């Protein structure tokens, strides 16, 4: 976990509570996990500061005007880091991971429409120094997206 110490059972229980409802009051979480409200608040802050978790509003991109999503496999010549950094800085790129296998990087892009997707891939990603090739996997229908895997 990026150099953070192992997470204890109480912190995992707090994370699980927040995954069920990110707006759950600290007092209710405290009651469920056996801590005071203040102790829960302190632990949540520590987990956020360590980069273990974020509390965010997750939207369905379609409902907020983003009609096209794609996973893009990227092959890179040379050092991956500058390409990964450049992709990470792009607003359309929601996810960047270094992989072992057919692609050096996998990225997820969220765009307004097909024209926006094409411009992002063709004019911005494929023109990055070091990008050798890309392969796009356009999403037709999202069947499952969950964020509850963190405490299994």
mmCIF file of C-alpha atoms in Angstrom:
data_model
loop_
_atom_site.group_PDB
_atom_site.id
_atom_site.type_symbol
_atom_site.label_atom_id
_atom_site.label_comp_id
_atom_site.label_asym_id
_atom_site.label_seq_id
_atom_site.Cartn_x
_atom_site.Cartn_y
_atom_site.Cartn_z
ATOM 1 C CA UNK A 1 0.000 0.000 0.000
ATOM 2 C CA UNK A 2 2.569 2.533 -1.122
ATOM 3 C CA UNK A 3 4.699 2.075 2.014
ATOM 4 C CA UNK A 4 1.878 2.517 4.521
ATOM 5 C CA UNK A 5 1.729 0.211 7.533
ATOM 6 C CA UNK A 6 -0.786 -2.654 7.540
ATOM 7 C CA UNK A 7 -4.354 -1.641 8.315
ATOM 8 C CA UNK A 8 -5.834 -3.037 11.520
ATOM 9 C CA UNK A 9 -9.265 -4.654 11.808
ATOM 10 C CA UNK A 10 -10.905 -1.519 13.257
ATOM 11 C CA UNK A 11 -9.734 0.661 10.377
ATOM 12 C CA UNK A 12 -10.932 -1.981 7.904
ATOM 13 C CA UNK A 13 -14.326 -1.918 9.622
ATOM 14 C CA UNK A 14 -14.437 1.884 9.308
ATOM 15 C CA UNK A 15 -13.604 1.633 5.606
ATOM 16 C CA UNK A 16 -16.352 -0.947 5.152
ATOM 17 C CA UNK A 17 -18.860 1.353 6.863
ATOM 18 C CA UNK A 18 -17.897 4.232 4.565
ATOM 19 C CA UNK A 19 -18.050 2.015 1.462
ATOM 20 C CA UNK A 20 -21.634 1.184 2.344
ATOM 21 C CA UNK A 21 -22.468 4.874 2.837
ATOM 22 C CA UNK A 22 -19.824 7.571 2.391
ATOM 23 C CA UNK A 23 -22.069 10.040 4.253
ATOM 24 C CA UNK A 24 -22.562 7.851 7.341
ATOM 25 C CA UNK A 25 -22.022 9.961 10.473
ATOM 26 C CA UNK A 26 -18.891 9.300 12.494
ATOM 27 C CA UNK A 27 -21.033 8.678 15.576
ATOM 28 C CA UNK A 28 -22.889 5.851 13.795
ATOM 29 C CA UNK A 29 -19.612 4.391 12.540
ATOM 30 C CA UNK A 30 -18.184 4.616 16.048
ATOM 31 C CA UNK A 31 -21.134 2.725 17.458
ATOM 32 C CA UNK A 32 -20.719 -0.011 14.832
ATOM 33 C CA UNK A 33 -16.962 -0.429 15.358
ATOM 34 C CA UNK A 34 -16.692 0.283 19.096
ATOM 35 C CA UNK A 35 -14.975 3.693 19.012
ATOM 36 C CA UNK A 36 -15.922 7.242 19.941
ATOM 37 C CA UNK A 37 -16.930 9.704 17.251
ATOM 38 C CA UNK A 38 -13.658 11.593 17.771
ATOM 39 C CA UNK A 39 -11.590 8.416 17.406
ATOM 40 C CA UNK A 40 -13.373 7.557 14.148
ATOM 41 C CA UNK A 41 -12.808 11.083 12.831
ATOM 42 C CA UNK A 42 -9.095 10.807 13.676
ATOM 43 C CA UNK A 43 -8.736 7.412 12.014
ATOM 44 C CA UNK A 44 -10.578 8.526 8.864
ATOM 45 C CA UNK A 45 -8.310 11.564 8.597
ATOM 46 C CA UNK A 46 -5.227 9.371 9.039
ATOM 47 C CA UNK A 47 -6.434 6.913 6.365
ATOM 48 C CA UNK A 48 -6.989 9.821 3.975
ATOM 49 C CA UNK A 49 -3.629 11.418 4.796
ATOM 50 C CA UNK A 50 -1.870 8.088 4.146
ATOM 51 C CA UNK A 51 -3.597 7.775 0.769
ATOM 52 C CA UNK A 52 -5.341 4.565 1.840
ATOM 53 C CA UNK A 53 -8.771 5.923 0.907
ATOM 54 C CA UNK A 54 -10.688 8.862 -0.482
ATOM 55 C CA UNK A 55 -14.265 9.851 0.136
ATOM 56 C CA UNK A 56 -15.785 10.955 -3.166
ATOM 57 C CA UNK A 57 -19.093 11.143 -4.993
ATOM 58 C CA UNK A 58 -19.196 8.513 -7.730
ATOM 59 C CA UNK A 59 -21.320 9.414 -10.720
ATOM 60 C CA UNK A 60 -22.583 7.573 -13.758
ATOM 61 C CA UNK A 61 -20.695 9.387 -16.551
ATOM 62 C CA UNK A 62 -23.710 9.125 -18.889
ATOM 63 C CA UNK A 63 -25.919 11.116 -16.548
ATOM 64 C CA UNK A 64 -23.450 13.998 -16.302
ATOM 65 C CA UNK A 65 -22.787 14.433 -20.027
ATOM 66 C CA UNK A 66 -19.966 11.991 -20.747
ATOM 67 C CA UNK A 67 -21.348 9.624 -23.367
ATOM 68 C CA UNK A 68 -18.197 7.724 -24.309
ATOM 69 C CA UNK A 69 -15.824 5.669 -22.168
ATOM 70 C CA UNK A 70 -12.965 3.481 -23.315
ATOM 71 C CA UNK A 71 -10.121 1.415 -21.964
ATOM 72 C CA UNK A 72 -6.967 2.060 -23.970
ATOM 73 C CA UNK A 73 -3.932 -0.196 -24.045
ATOM 74 C CA UNK A 74 -0.737 1.782 -24.616
ATOM 75 C CA UNK A 75 2.643 0.430 -25.719
ATOM 76 C CA UNK A 76 5.657 2.596 -24.939
ATOM 77 C CA UNK A 77 9.221 2.779 -26.216
ATOM 78 C CA UNK A 78 11.732 3.394 -23.460
ATOM 79 C CA UNK A 79 10.892 4.684 -19.992
ATOM 80 C CA UNK A 80 7.221 4.302 -19.006
ATOM 81 C CA UNK A 81 7.241 6.987 -16.320
ATOM 82 C CA UNK A 82 7.109 10.124 -18.512
ATOM 83 C CA UNK A 83 4.242 8.684 -20.557
ATOM 84 C CA UNK A 84 2.359 7.546 -17.445
ATOM 85 C CA UNK A 85 2.878 10.996 -15.883
ATOM 86 C CA UNK A 86 1.601 12.779 -19.010
ATOM 87 C CA UNK A 87 -1.470 10.525 -19.167
ATOM 88 C CA UNK A 88 -2.145 11.028 -15.461
ATOM 89 C CA UNK A 89 -2.219 14.794 -16.030
ATOM 90 C CA UNK A 90 -4.968 14.581 -18.691
ATOM 91 C CA UNK A 91 -8.478 15.429 -17.469
ATOM 92 C CA UNK A 92 -10.070 12.737 -19.665
ATOM 93 C CA UNK A 93 -7.900 9.984 -18.174
ATOM 94 C CA UNK A 94 -9.479 8.535 -15.034
ATOM 95 C CA UNK A 95 -7.277 5.502 -14.474
ATOM 96 C CA UNK A 96 -3.646 4.706 -15.276
ATOM 97 C CA UNK A 97 -1.943 1.427 -14.449
ATOM 98 C CA UNK A 98 1.420 -0.032 -15.426
ATOM 99 C CA UNK A 99 0.899 -3.614 -16.559
ATOM 100 C CA UNK A 100 2.775 -6.770 -17.467
ATOM 101 C CA UNK A 101 1.456 -8.378 -20.632
ATOM 102 C CA UNK A 102 0.349 -7.179 -24.044
ATOM 103 C CA UNK A 103 0.342 -3.496 -23.033
ATOM 104 C CA UNK A 104 2.730 -1.394 -21.002
ATOM 105 C CA UNK A 105 -0.072 0.813 -19.679
ATOM 106 C CA UNK A 106 -3.839 0.537 -19.421
ATOM 107 C CA UNK A 107 -5.810 3.750 -19.143
ATOM 108 C CA UNK A 108 -9.500 4.507 -18.825
ATOM 109 C CA UNK A 109 -10.821 7.561 -20.655
ATOM 110 C CA UNK A 110 -14.127 9.354 -20.118
ATOM 111 C CA UNK A 111 -15.189 11.677 -22.964
ATOM 112 C CA UNK A 112 -18.204 13.709 -24.019
ATOM 113 C CA UNK A 113 -18.710 11.890 -27.341
ATOM 114 C CA UNK A 114 -16.944 9.993 -30.136
ATOM 115 C CA UNK A 115 -15.316 13.157 -31.534
ATOM 116 C CA UNK A 116 -13.874 13.975 -28.114
ATOM 117 C CA UNK A 117 -12.644 10.376 -27.729
ATOM 118 C CA UNK A 118 -11.000 10.444 -31.176
ATOM 119 C CA UNK A 119 -9.306 13.775 -30.507
ATOM 120 C CA UNK A 120 -8.053 12.596 -27.120
ATOM 121 C CA UNK A 121 -6.555 9.397 -28.520
ATOM 122 C CA UNK A 122 -5.320 10.710 -31.869
ATOM 123 C CA UNK A 123 -4.182 14.239 -31.018
ATOM 124 C CA UNK A 124 -3.124 13.928 -27.391
ATOM 125 C CA UNK A 125 -2.235 10.338 -26.458
ATOM 126 C CA UNK A 126 -0.732 8.970 -29.676
ATOM 127 C CA UNK A 127 1.399 12.113 -30.080
ATOM 128 C CA UNK A 128 3.089 11.779 -26.684
ATOM 129 C CA UNK A 129 6.836 11.133 -26.989
ATOM 130 C CA UNK A 130 7.452 7.439 -26.337
ATOM 131 C CA UNK A 131 3.978 6.171 -27.282
ATOM 132 C CA UNK A 132 4.521 3.399 -29.844
ATOM 133 C CA UNK A 133 0.918 2.223 -30.270
ATOM 134 C CA UNK A 134 -2.537 2.199 -28.729
ATOM 135 C CA UNK A 135 -5.499 -0.149 -28.841
ATOM 136 C CA UNK A 136 -8.920 1.131 -27.805
ATOM 137 C CA UNK A 137 -11.726 -0.843 -26.201
ATOM 138 C CA UNK A 138 -14.841 1.334 -26.382
ATOM 139 C CA UNK A 139 -17.427 0.645 -23.684
ATOM 140 C CA UNK A 140 -20.853 -0.239 -25.059
ATOM 141 C CA UNK A 141 -22.601 -0.884 -21.747
ATOM 142 C CA UNK A 142 -21.438 -0.772 -18.157
ATOM 143 C CA UNK A 143 -22.667 -3.904 -16.398
ATOM 144 C CA UNK A 144 -20.912 -3.660 -13.034
ATOM 145 C CA UNK A 145 -18.924 -1.038 -11.185
ATOM 146 C CA UNK A 146 -18.385 -1.403 -7.458
ATOM 147 C CA UNK A 147 -16.038 0.010 -4.877
ATOM 148 C CA UNK A 148 -16.565 -2.481 -2.059
ATOM 149 C CA UNK A 149 -13.539 -4.681 -2.639
ATOM 150 C CA UNK A 150 -11.344 -2.800 -0.173
ATOM 151 C CA UNK A 151 -12.088 -4.935 2.886
ATOM 152 C CA UNK A 152 -12.522 -8.430 1.470
#
